[in-house]
C-alpha cells in the first residue's frame, strides 16, 4: 500500500504522461489524489520537489519489483566470459528502465529535459549513477584479470555512454512502434569484448 507521498508522486506521473509535466499544476495533483492544495503543500513545497521525489520513488520501486541486484564482484573470475558479465550488467539496467512505470517516467523526463532544469538534473543524476556503476565494475574486471582496459575511467565512461545511447535509441524505436532488426547492444558488447577481453 502506498503512503500519501507516493500517491502524490504516482498521480503526478500519471498527469504528466497524459499532458506533459509543464501543464500539470499543484491543484490538478491535489485533485487527482483527493486532497486539498494546502494539504499537498504539507507534503511537497513545489512541483519540482515532487519531480525530484518521483525519481527516487519510482526508481527504487522498479529496482525492487524487478529484483535488480548489484553484481557480486567477489564472484567474478576469469572463467566467466567478459561478454556474459557485461550482458548481465546491461540486462539488469534494461529491466529497470523498461519497467512500465520507470519507462513512463523516462518518457516524461526526457521530453522535458531541454526546457526544464529539474528534469535535466534528474537525467544527469541517472547518467552519473550509470557511469559510476560501470567504473566500479570495470575496475573489478581489470583487477581480476578478466579484461585489459588500459585507462579504466575513460573506457568505462565510453561504455556507459554508448550503452545509455543504445537504450535511449531502443526506447525511441519502441515509442515510435518501429522494430529493430538487430540486437545493437549485443553487437556492441561483442565488439567491445573483441577489443578488451583478456585472451
Coordinates of N, CA and C in Angstrom, one line a residue:
X1 N 0.8 -1.2 0.0 CA 0.0 0.0 0.0 C 0.9 1.3 0.0
X2 N 0.5 2.2 -0.8 CA 1.3 3.4 -1.0 C 1.0 4.4 0.1
X3 N 2.1 5.1 0.6 CA 1.8 6.2 1.5 C 1.4 7.4 0.7
X4 N 1.0 8.5 1.4 CA 0.4 9.7 0.8 C 1.5 10.3 -0.2
X5 N 2.7 10.4 0.3 CA 3.7 11.0 -0.6 C 3.9 10.2 -1.9
X6 N 3.9 8.9 -1.8 CA 4.0 8.0 -3.0 C 2.7 8.2 -3.9
X7 N 1.6 8.3 -3.3 CA 0.3 8.6 -4.0 C 0.5 9.9 -4.8
X8 N 1.0 10.9 -4.2 CA 1.2 12.2 -4.9 C 2.2 12.0 -6.1
X9 N 3.3 11.3 -5.9 CA 4.3 11.0 -6.9 C 3.6 10.3 -8.1
X10 N 2.9 9.3 -7.9 CA 2.3 8.5 -8.9 C 1.2 9.3 -9.6
X11 N 0.5 10.0 -8.9 CA -0.6 10.9 -9.5 C 0.0 11.9 -10.4
X12 N 1.2 12.5 -10.0 CA 1.9 13.5 -10.8 C 2.4 12.8 -12.1
X13 N 2.9 11.6 -12.0 CA 3.4 10.9 -13.1 C 2.3 10.6 -14.1
X14 N 1.2 10.2 -13.6 CA 0.0 9.9 -14.5 C -0.4 11.2 -15.2
X15 N -0.5 12.3 -14.5 CA -0.9 13.5 -15.2 C 0.1 14.0 -16.2
X16 N 1.4 13.9 -15.8 CA 2.4 14.3 -16.7 C 2.5 13.4 -18.0
X17 N 2.2 12.1 -17.8 CA 2.2 11.2 -19.0 C 1.1 11.6 -20.0
X18 N 0.0 12.1 -19.4 CA -1.2 12.5 -20.3 C -1.0 13.8 -21.0
X19 N -0.4 14.8 -20.3 CA -0.4 16.2 -20.8 C 0.9 16.9 -20.8
X20 N 2.0 16.2 -20.3 CA 3.3 16.9 -20.2 C 3.4 17.5 -18.8
X21 N 4.6 17.5 -18.3 CA 4.9 17.9 -17.0 C 4.6 19.4 -16.8
X22 N 4.9 20.2 -17.8 CA 4.7 21.7 -17.7 C 3.2 22.0 -17.5
X23 N 2.3 21.3 -18.0 CA 0.9 21.6 -17.9 C 0.3 21.1 -16.6
X24 N 1.0 20.4 -15.8 CA 0.5 19.9 -14.6 C 0.6 20.9 -13.5
X25 N -0.5 21.2 -12.8 CA -0.5 22.2 -11.7 C -0.6 21.5 -10.4
X26 N -0.2 22.2 -9.3 CA -0.4 21.6 -8.0 C -1.8 21.4 -7.7
X27 N -2.7 22.2 -8.2 CA -4.2 22.0 -8.0 C -4.6 20.7 -8.6
X28 N -4.2 20.4 -9.9 CA -4.5 19.2 -10.6 C -4.0 18.0 -9.8
X29 N -2.8 18.1 -9.3 CA -2.2 16.9 -8.5 C -3.1 16.7 -7.2
X30 N -3.4 17.8 -6.5 CA -4.2 17.6 -5.3 C -5.5 17.0 -5.6
X31 N -6.2 17.5 -6.7 CA -7.5 16.9 -7.0 C -7.4 15.5 -7.4
X32 N -6.4 15.1 -8.1 CA -6.2 13.7 -8.5 C -6.0 12.8 -7.3
X33 N -5.3 13.3 -6.3 CA -5.0 12.5 -5.1 C -6.3 12.5 -4.2
X34 N -7.1 13.6 -4.3 CA -8.3 13.7 -3.4 C -8.0 14.4 -2.1
X35 N -7.0 15.4 -2.2 CA -6.7 16.2 -1.1 C -6.8 17.7 -1.5
X36 N -6.7 18.6 -0.5 CA -6.7 20.0 -0.8 C -5.3 20.4 -1.2
X37 N -5.2 21.5 -1.9 CA -4.0 22.1 -2.4 C -3.1 22.4 -1.1
X38 N -3.7 22.9 -0.1 CA -3.0 23.2 1.1 C -2.3 21.9 1.7
X39 N -3.1 20.8 1.7 CA -2.6 19.6 2.2 C -1.4 19.1 1.4
X40 N -1.5 19.3 0.0 CA -0.4 18.9 -0.9 C 0.9 19.6 -0.5
X41 N 0.7 20.9 -0.2 CA 1.9 21.7 0.2 C 2.5 21.3 1.6
X42 N 1.7 20.5 2.4 CA 2.3 20.0 3.6 C 3.2 18.8 3.3
X43 N 3.1 18.2 2.1 CA 3.9 17.1 1.7 C 5.1 17.5 0.8
X44 N 4.8 18.5 -0.1 CA 5.8 19.0 -1.0 C 5.7 20.5 -1.2
X45 N 6.9 21.1 -1.2 CA 6.9 22.6 -1.3 C 6.6 23.1 -2.7
X46 N 6.9 22.2 -3.7 CA 6.8 22.7 -5.1 C 6.6 21.5 -6.0
X47 N 6.3 21.7 -7.2 CA 6.2 20.7 -8.2 C 7.6 20.1 -8.5
X48 N 8.6 20.9 -8.4 CA 10.0 20.4 -8.6 C 10.3 19.4 -7.5
X49 N 9.9 19.7 -6.3 CA 10.2 18.7 -5.2 C 9.5 17.4 -5.5
X50 N 8.3 17.4 -6.1 CA 7.6 16.2 -6.4 C 8.3 15.4 -7.5
X51 N 8.8 16.2 -8.5 CA 9.5 15.5 -9.6 C 10.8 14.9 -9.1
X52 N 11.5 15.6 -8.2 CA 12.7 15.1 -7.6 C 12.4 13.8 -6.8
X53 N 11.3 13.8 -6.0 CA 11.0 12.6 -5.3 C 10.5 11.5 -6.2
X54 N 9.9 11.9 -7.3 CA 9.4 10.9 -8.3 C 10.6 10.0 -8.8
X55 N 11.7 10.6 -9.0 CA 12.9 9.8 -9.5 C 13.3 8.8 -8.5
X56 N 13.4 9.1 -7.2 CA 13.8 8.2 -6.2 C 12.8 7.1 -6.0
X57 N 11.5 7.5 -5.8 CA 10.4 6.6 -5.5 C 10.2 5.6 -6.6
X58 N 10.2 6.1 -7.8 CA 9.9 5.1 -9.0 C 11.1 4.3 -9.3
X59 N 12.3 4.8 -9.2 CA 13.5 4.0 -9.4 C 13.6 2.9 -8.4
X60 N 13.4 3.3 -7.1 CA 13.6 2.2 -6.1 C 12.5 1.2 -6.2
X61 N 11.2 1.6 -6.5 CA 10.2 0.6 -6.7 C 10.4 -0.3 -7.9
X62 N 11.0 0.2 -9.0 CA 11.3 -0.6 -10.1 C 12.4 -1.6 -9.8
X63 N 13.4 -1.1 -9.1 CA 14.5 -2.0 -8.7 C 14.0 -3.1 -7.9
X64 N 13.1 -2.8 -6.9 CA 12.6 -3.8 -6.0 C 11.7 -4.8 -6.8
X65 N 10.9 -4.3 -7.7 CA 9.9 -5.1 -8.4 C 10.7 -6.0 -9.4
X66 N 11.7 -5.5 -10.0 CA 12.5 -6.3 -11.0 C 13.7 -7.0 -10.3
X67 N 13.8 -6.9 -9.0 CA 14.9 -7.6 -8.3 C 16.2 -7.4 -8.9
X68 N 16.5 -6.1 -9.3 CA 17.8 -5.8 -9.8 C 18.8 -5.6 -8.7
X69 N 19.7 -6.6 -8.6 CA 20.7 -6.5 -7.5 C 22.0 -6.2 -8.2
X70 N 22.9 -5.5 -7.4 CA 24.2 -5.2 -8.0 C 25.0 -6.5 -8.2
X71 N 25.9 -6.5 -9.1 CA 26.8 -7.6 -9.4 C 27.6 -7.9 -8.1
X72 N 27.9 -9.1 -7.9 CA 28.7 -9.5 -6.7 C 30.2 -9.7 -7.3
X73 N 31.0 -8.6 -7.1 CA 32.3 -8.6 -7.7 C 33.2 -9.7 -7.2
X74 N 32.9 -10.2 -6.0 CA 33.7 -11.3 -5.4 C 33.6 -12.6 -6.2
X75 N 32.5 -12.7 -6.9 CA 32.2 -13.9 -7.7 C 32.7 -13.9 -9.1
X76 N 33.3 -12.7 -9.5 CA 33.8 -12.6 -10.8 C 35.2 -13.3 -10.9
X77 N 35.3 -14.1 -12.0 CA 36.6 -14.8 -12.2 C 36.8 -14.8 -13.7
X78 N 38.1 -15.1 -14.1 CA 38.4 -15.1 -15.5 C 37.7 -16.3 -16.2
X79 N 37.1 -17.2 -15.5 CA 36.4 -18.3 -16.1 C 35.1 -17.8 -16.7
X80 N 34.6 -16.7 -16.2 CA 33.3 -16.2 -16.7 C 33.6 -15.2 -17.9
X81 N 33.1 -15.5 -19.1 CA 33.4 -14.7 -20.2 C 33.0 -13.2 -20.0
X82 N 33.8 -12.3 -20.5 CA 33.5 -10.9 -20.4 C 32.2 -10.5 -20.9
X83 N 31.8 -11.1 -22.1 CA 30.5 -10.9 -22.7 C 29.3 -11.2 -21.8
X84 N 29.5 -12.3 -21.0 CA 28.4 -12.7 -20.1 C 28.3 -11.7 -19.0
X85 N 29.4 -11.3 -18.4 CA 29.4 -10.3 -17.3 C 28.7 -9.0 -17.8
X86 N 29.2 -8.5 -19.0 CA 28.6 -7.2 -19.5 C 27.2 -7.4 -19.9
X87 N 26.9 -8.5 -20.5 CA 25.5 -8.7 -20.8 C 24.5 -8.8 -19.6
X88 N 25.0 -9.4 -18.5 CA 24.2 -9.4 -17.3 C 24.0 -8.0 -16.7
X89 N 25.1 -7.2 -16.7 CA 25.0 -5.9 -16.2 C 24.1 -5.0 -17.0
X90 N 24.2 -5.1 -18.3 CA 23.3 -4.3 -19.2 C 21.8 -4.8 -19.1
X91 N 21.7 -6.1 -19.0 CA 20.3 -6.7 -18.8 C 19.6 -6.2 -17.6
X92 N 20.3 -6.1 -16.5 CA 19.8 -5.6 -15.2 C 19.3 -4.1 -15.4
X93 N 20.1 -3.3 -16.1 CA 19.7 -1.9 -16.3 C 18.5 -1.8 -17.2
X94 N 18.6 -2.6 -18.3 CA 17.4 -2.6 -19.2 C 16.1 -3.0 -18.5
X95 N 16.2 -4.0 -17.7 CA 15.0 -4.4 -16.9 C 14.4 -3.2 -16.1
X96 N 15.4 -2.5 -15.5 CA 15.0 -1.3 -14.7 C 14.3 -0.3 -15.5
X97 N 14.9 0.1 -16.7 CA 14.4 1.2 -17.4 C 13.2 0.8 -18.3
X98 N 13.0 -0.5 -18.5 CA 11.8 -1.0 -19.3 C 10.6 -1.3 -18.4
X99 N 10.8 -1.2 -17.0 CA 9.6 -1.4 -16.2 C 8.6 -0.3 -16.6
X100 N 7.3 -0.7 -16.7 CA 6.4 0.3 -17.3 C 6.3 1.6 -16.6
X101 N 6.4 1.7 -15.2 CA 6.3 3.0 -14.6 C 7.6 3.8 -14.8
X102 N 8.8 3.0 -14.8 CA 10.0 3.7 -15.0 C 10.1 4.2 -16.4
X103 N 9.6 3.4 -17.4 CA 9.7 3.8 -18.8 C 8.8 5.0 -19.0
X104 N 7.6 5.1 -18.3 CA 6.7 6.2 -18.4 C 7.4 7.5 -17.8
X105 N 8.1 7.3 -16.7 CA 8.8 8.4 -16.0 C 9.9 8.9 -17.0
X106 N 10.7 8.0 -17.6 CA 11.7 8.5 -18.5 C 11.2 9.2 -19.7
X107 N 10.0 8.7 -20.2 CA 9.4 9.5 -21.3 C 9.1 10.9 -20.9
X108 N 8.5 11.0 -19.7 CA 8.1 12.4 -19.3 C 9.4 13.2 -19.1
X109 N 10.4 12.7 -18.4 CA 11.6 13.5 -18.1 C 12.4 13.8 -19.3
X110 N 12.5 12.8 -20.3 CA 13.3 13.1 -21.5 C 12.6 14.1 -22.4
X111 N 11.3 14.2 -22.3 CA 10.6 15.2 -23.1 C 10.7 16.6 -22.5
X112 N 11.0 16.6 -21.2 CA 11.1 17.9 -20.5 C 12.5 18.4 -20.4
X113 N 13.5 17.6 -20.6 CA 14.9 17.9 -20.1 C 15.5 19.1 -20.9
X114 N 15.0 19.4 -22.1 CA 15.5 20.6 -22.9 C 15.0 21.9 -22.3
X115 N 13.8 21.8 -21.6 CA 13.2 23.1 -21.2 C 13.1 23.2 -19.7
X116 N 13.3 22.1 -19.0 CA 13.1 22.1 -17.5 C 14.4 21.7 -16.8
X117 N 15.1 22.6 -16.1 CA 16.3 22.3 -15.4 C 16.2 21.1 -14.4
X118 N 15.1 21.0 -13.8 CA 14.9 19.9 -12.8 C 14.9 18.6 -13.5
X119 N 14.3 18.5 -14.7 CA 14.3 17.3 -15.5 C 15.7 17.0 -16.0
X120 N 16.4 18.0 -16.5 CA 17.8 17.8 -16.9 C 18.7 17.3 -15.8
X121 N 18.5 17.8 -14.6 CA 19.3 17.4 -13.4 C 19.0 15.9 -13.1
X122 N 17.8 15.5 -13.2 CA 17.5 14.1 -13.0 C 18.2 13.2 -14.0
X123 N 18.2 13.6 -15.3 CA 18.9 12.8 -16.3 C 20.4 12.8 -16.0
X124 N 20.9 13.9 -15.6 CA 22.4 13.9 -15.2 C 22.7 13.0 -14.1
X125 N 21.8 13.0 -13.0 CA 22.0 12.1 -11.9 C 21.9 10.6 -12.4
X126 N 21.0 10.3 -13.2 CA 20.8 8.9 -13.7 C 22.1 8.5 -14.5
X127 N 22.5 9.4 -15.4 CA 23.7 9.1 -16.2 C 24.9 8.9 -15.3
X128 N 25.1 9.8 -14.3 CA 26.2 9.7 -13.4 C 26.2 8.4 -12.6
X129 N 25.0 8.0 -12.2 CA 24.8 6.7 -11.5 C 25.3 5.5 -12.4
X130 N 24.9 5.6 -13.6 CA 25.3 4.5 -14.6 C 26.8 4.5 -14.8
X131 N 27.4 5.7 -14.9 CA 28.8 5.8 -15.2 C 29.6 5.3 -13.9
X132 N 29.1 5.7 -12.7 CA 29.8 5.2 -11.5 C 29.7 3.7 -11.4
X133 N 28.6 3.1 -11.7 CA 28.4 1.6 -11.6 C 29.3 1.0 -12.6
X134 N 29.4 1.5 -13.8 CA 30.3 0.9 -14.8 C 31.8 1.0 -14.4
X135 N 32.2 2.2 -13.9 CA 33.6 2.3 -13.4 C 33.9 1.3 -12.4
X136 N 33.0 1.1 -11.4 CA 33.2 0.1 -10.3 C 33.4 -1.3 -10.9
X137 N 32.5 -1.6 -11.8 CA 32.6 -2.9 -12.5 C 33.9 -3.1 -13.2
X138 N 34.2 -2.1 -14.0 CA 35.4 -2.2 -14.8 C 36.7 -2.2 -14.0
X139 N 36.8 -1.6 -12.9 CA 37.9 -1.7 -12.0 C 38.0 -3.1 -11.5
X140 N 36.9 -3.8 -11.2 CA 36.9 -5.1 -10.7 C 37.4 -6.1 -11.9
X141 N 36.9 -5.8 -13.1 CA 37.3 -6.6 -14.2 C 38.8 -6.5 -14.5
X142 N 39.3 -5.3 -14.3 CA 40.8 -5.1 -14.5 C 41.6 -5.8 -13.4
X143 N 41.2 -5.6 -12.2 CA 41.9 -6.2 -11.1 C 41.9 -7.8 -11.1
X144 N 40.8 -8.3 -11.5 CA 40.6 -9.8 -11.6 C 41.2 -10.4 -12.8
X145 N 41.7 -9.6 -13.7 CA 42.4 -10.1 -14.9 C 41.4 -10.6 -16.0
X146 N 40.2 -10.1 -15.9 CA 39.1 -10.5 -16.9 C 39.2 -9.7 -18.2
X147 N 39.6 -8.4 -18.0 CA 39.7 -7.5 -19.2 C 41.0 -6.7 -19.0
X148 N 41.5 -6.3 -20.2 CA 42.7 -5.4 -20.2 C 42.2 -4.0 -20.7
X149 N 41.8 -3.1 -19.8 CA 41.1 -1.9 -20.2 C 41.9 -0.7 -20.4
X150 N 43.2 -0.7 -20.0 CA 44.0 0.5 -20.2 C 43.5 1.5 -19.2
X151 N 43.1 2.7 -19.8 CA 42.5 3.8 -19.0 C 41.1 3.4 -18.6
X152 N 41.0 2.8 -17.4 CA 39.7 2.3 -17.0 C 38.6 3.3 -16.9
X153 N 38.9 4.5 -16.4 CA 37.9 5.6 -16.3 C 37.4 6.0 -17.7
X154 N 38.3 6.1 -18.6 CA 37.9 6.6 -20.0 C 37.1 5.5 -20.7
X155 N 37.5 4.2 -20.5 CA 36.8 3.1 -21.2 C 35.4 2.9 -20.6
X156 N 35.4 3.0 -19.2 CA 34.1 2.8 -18.5 C 33.1 3.9 -18.9
X157 N 33.6 5.2 -19.0 CA 32.8 6.3 -19.4 C 32.2 6.0 -20.9
X158 N 33.1 5.6 -21.7 CA 32.7 5.4 -23.1 C 31.7 4.2 -23.2
X159 N 31.9 3.2 -22.5 CA 31.0 2.0 -22.5 C 29.6 2.5 -21.9
X160 N 29.6 3.2 -20.8 CA 28.4 3.6 -20.2 C 27.6 4.5 -21.1
X161 N 28.3 5.5 -21.7 CA 27.6 6.4 -22.6 C 27.0 5.7 -23.8
X162 N 27.8 4.8 -24.4 CA 27.3 4.1 -25.6 C 26.1 3.2 -25.2
X163 N 26.2 2.5 -24.1 CA 25.1 1.6 -23.7 C 23.9 2.5 -23.4
X164 N 24.1 3.6 -22.8 CA 23.0 4.5 -22.5 C 22.3 5.0 -23.8
X165 N 23.1 5.4 -24.8 CA 22.6 5.8 -26.1 C 21.8 4.7 -26.8
X166 N 22.3 3.5 -26.7 CA 21.6 2.4 -27.3 C 20.3 2.2 -26.7
X167 N 20.2 2.2 -25.3 CA 19.0 2.1 -24.6 C 18.0 3.2 -25.0
X168 N 18.5 4.4 -25.0 CA 17.7 5.6 -25.5 C 17.1 5.3 -26.9
X169 N 17.9 4.8 -27.8 CA 17.5 4.6 -29.1 C 16.5 3.5 -29.2
X170 N 16.7 2.4 -28.4 CA 15.7 1.4 -28.3 C 14.3 1.9 -27.8
X171 N 14.4 2.8 -26.8 CA 13.2 3.4 -26.2 C 12.5 4.2 -27.3
X172 N 13.2 5.0 -28.1 CA 12.6 5.8 -29.2 C 12.0 4.9 -30.2
X173 N 12.7 3.8 -30.6 CA 12.1 2.8 -31.5 C 10.8 2.3 -31.0
X174 N 10.8 1.8 -29.7 CA 9.6 1.3 -29.1 C 8.5 2.3 -29.1
X175 N 8.8 3.5 -28.7 CA 7.8 4.5 -28.7 C 7.2 4.9 -30.0
X176 N 8.1 4.8 -31.1 CA 7.6 5.0 -32.4 C 7.0 3.8 -33.1
X177 N 7.0 2.7 -32.4 CA 6.4 1.5 -33.0 C 7.2 0.9 -34.0
X178 N 8.5 1.1 -34.0 CA 9.4 0.5 -35.0 C 10.2 -0.6 -34.4
X179 N 10.3 -1.8 -35.1 CA 11.0 -2.9 -34.6 C 12.5 -2.8 -35.1
X180 N 13.4 -3.1 -34.2 CA 14.8 -3.1 -34.5 C 15.1 -4.4 -35.2
X181 N 15.9 -4.4 -36.3 CA 16.2 -5.6 -37.0 C 17.4 -6.3 -36.4
X182 N 18.2 -5.6 -35.5 CA 19.4 -6.2 -34.9 C 19.4 -6.0 -33.4
X183 N 20.1 -6.8 -32.7 CA 20.4 -6.6 -31.3 C 21.6 -5.7 -31.2
X184 N 21.4 -4.4 -31.3 CA 22.5 -3.5 -31.3 C 23.4 -3.6 -30.1
X185 N 22.8 -3.8 -28.9 CA 23.5 -3.9 -27.7 C 24.5 -5.1 -27.7
X186 N 24.0 -6.2 -28.2 CA 24.8 -7.4 -28.2 C 25.9 -7.2 -29.2
X187 N 25.6 -6.6 -30.3 CA 26.7 -6.3 -31.3 C 27.8 -5.4 -30.7
X188 N 27.4 -4.4 -29.9 CA 28.3 -3.5 -29.3 C 29.1 -4.3 -28.2
X189 N 28.5 -5.1 -27.4 CA 29.2 -5.9 -26.4 C 30.2 -6.8 -27.0
X190 N 29.8 -7.5 -28.1 CA 30.7 -8.4 -28.8 C 31.9 -7.7 -29.3
X191 N 31.7 -6.5 -29.9 CA 32.9 -5.8 -30.4 C 33.8 -5.3 -29.3
X192 N 33.1 -4.8 -28.2 CA 33.9 -4.3 -27.0 C 34.7 -5.5 -26.5
X193 N 34.2 -6.7 -26.4 CA 34.9 -7.8 -25.9 C 36.1 -8.2 -26.8
X194 N 35.8 -8.1 -28.1 CA 36.9 -8.4 -29.1 C 38.1 -7.6 -28.8
X195 N 37.9 -6.3 -28.4 CA 39.0 -5.4 -28.2 C 39.6 -5.5 -26.8
X196 N 38.8 -5.7 -25.8 CA 39.2 -5.6 -24.4 C 39.3 -6.9 -23.6
X197 N 38.7 -8.0 -24.0 CA 38.7 -9.2 -23.2 C 40.1 -9.8 -23.2
X198 N 40.6 -10.3 -22.1 CA 41.9 -10.9 -22.0 C 41.8 -12.3 -22.6
X199 N 42.8 -12.6 -23.4 CA 42.8 -13.9 -24.1 C 43.1 -15.0 -23.2

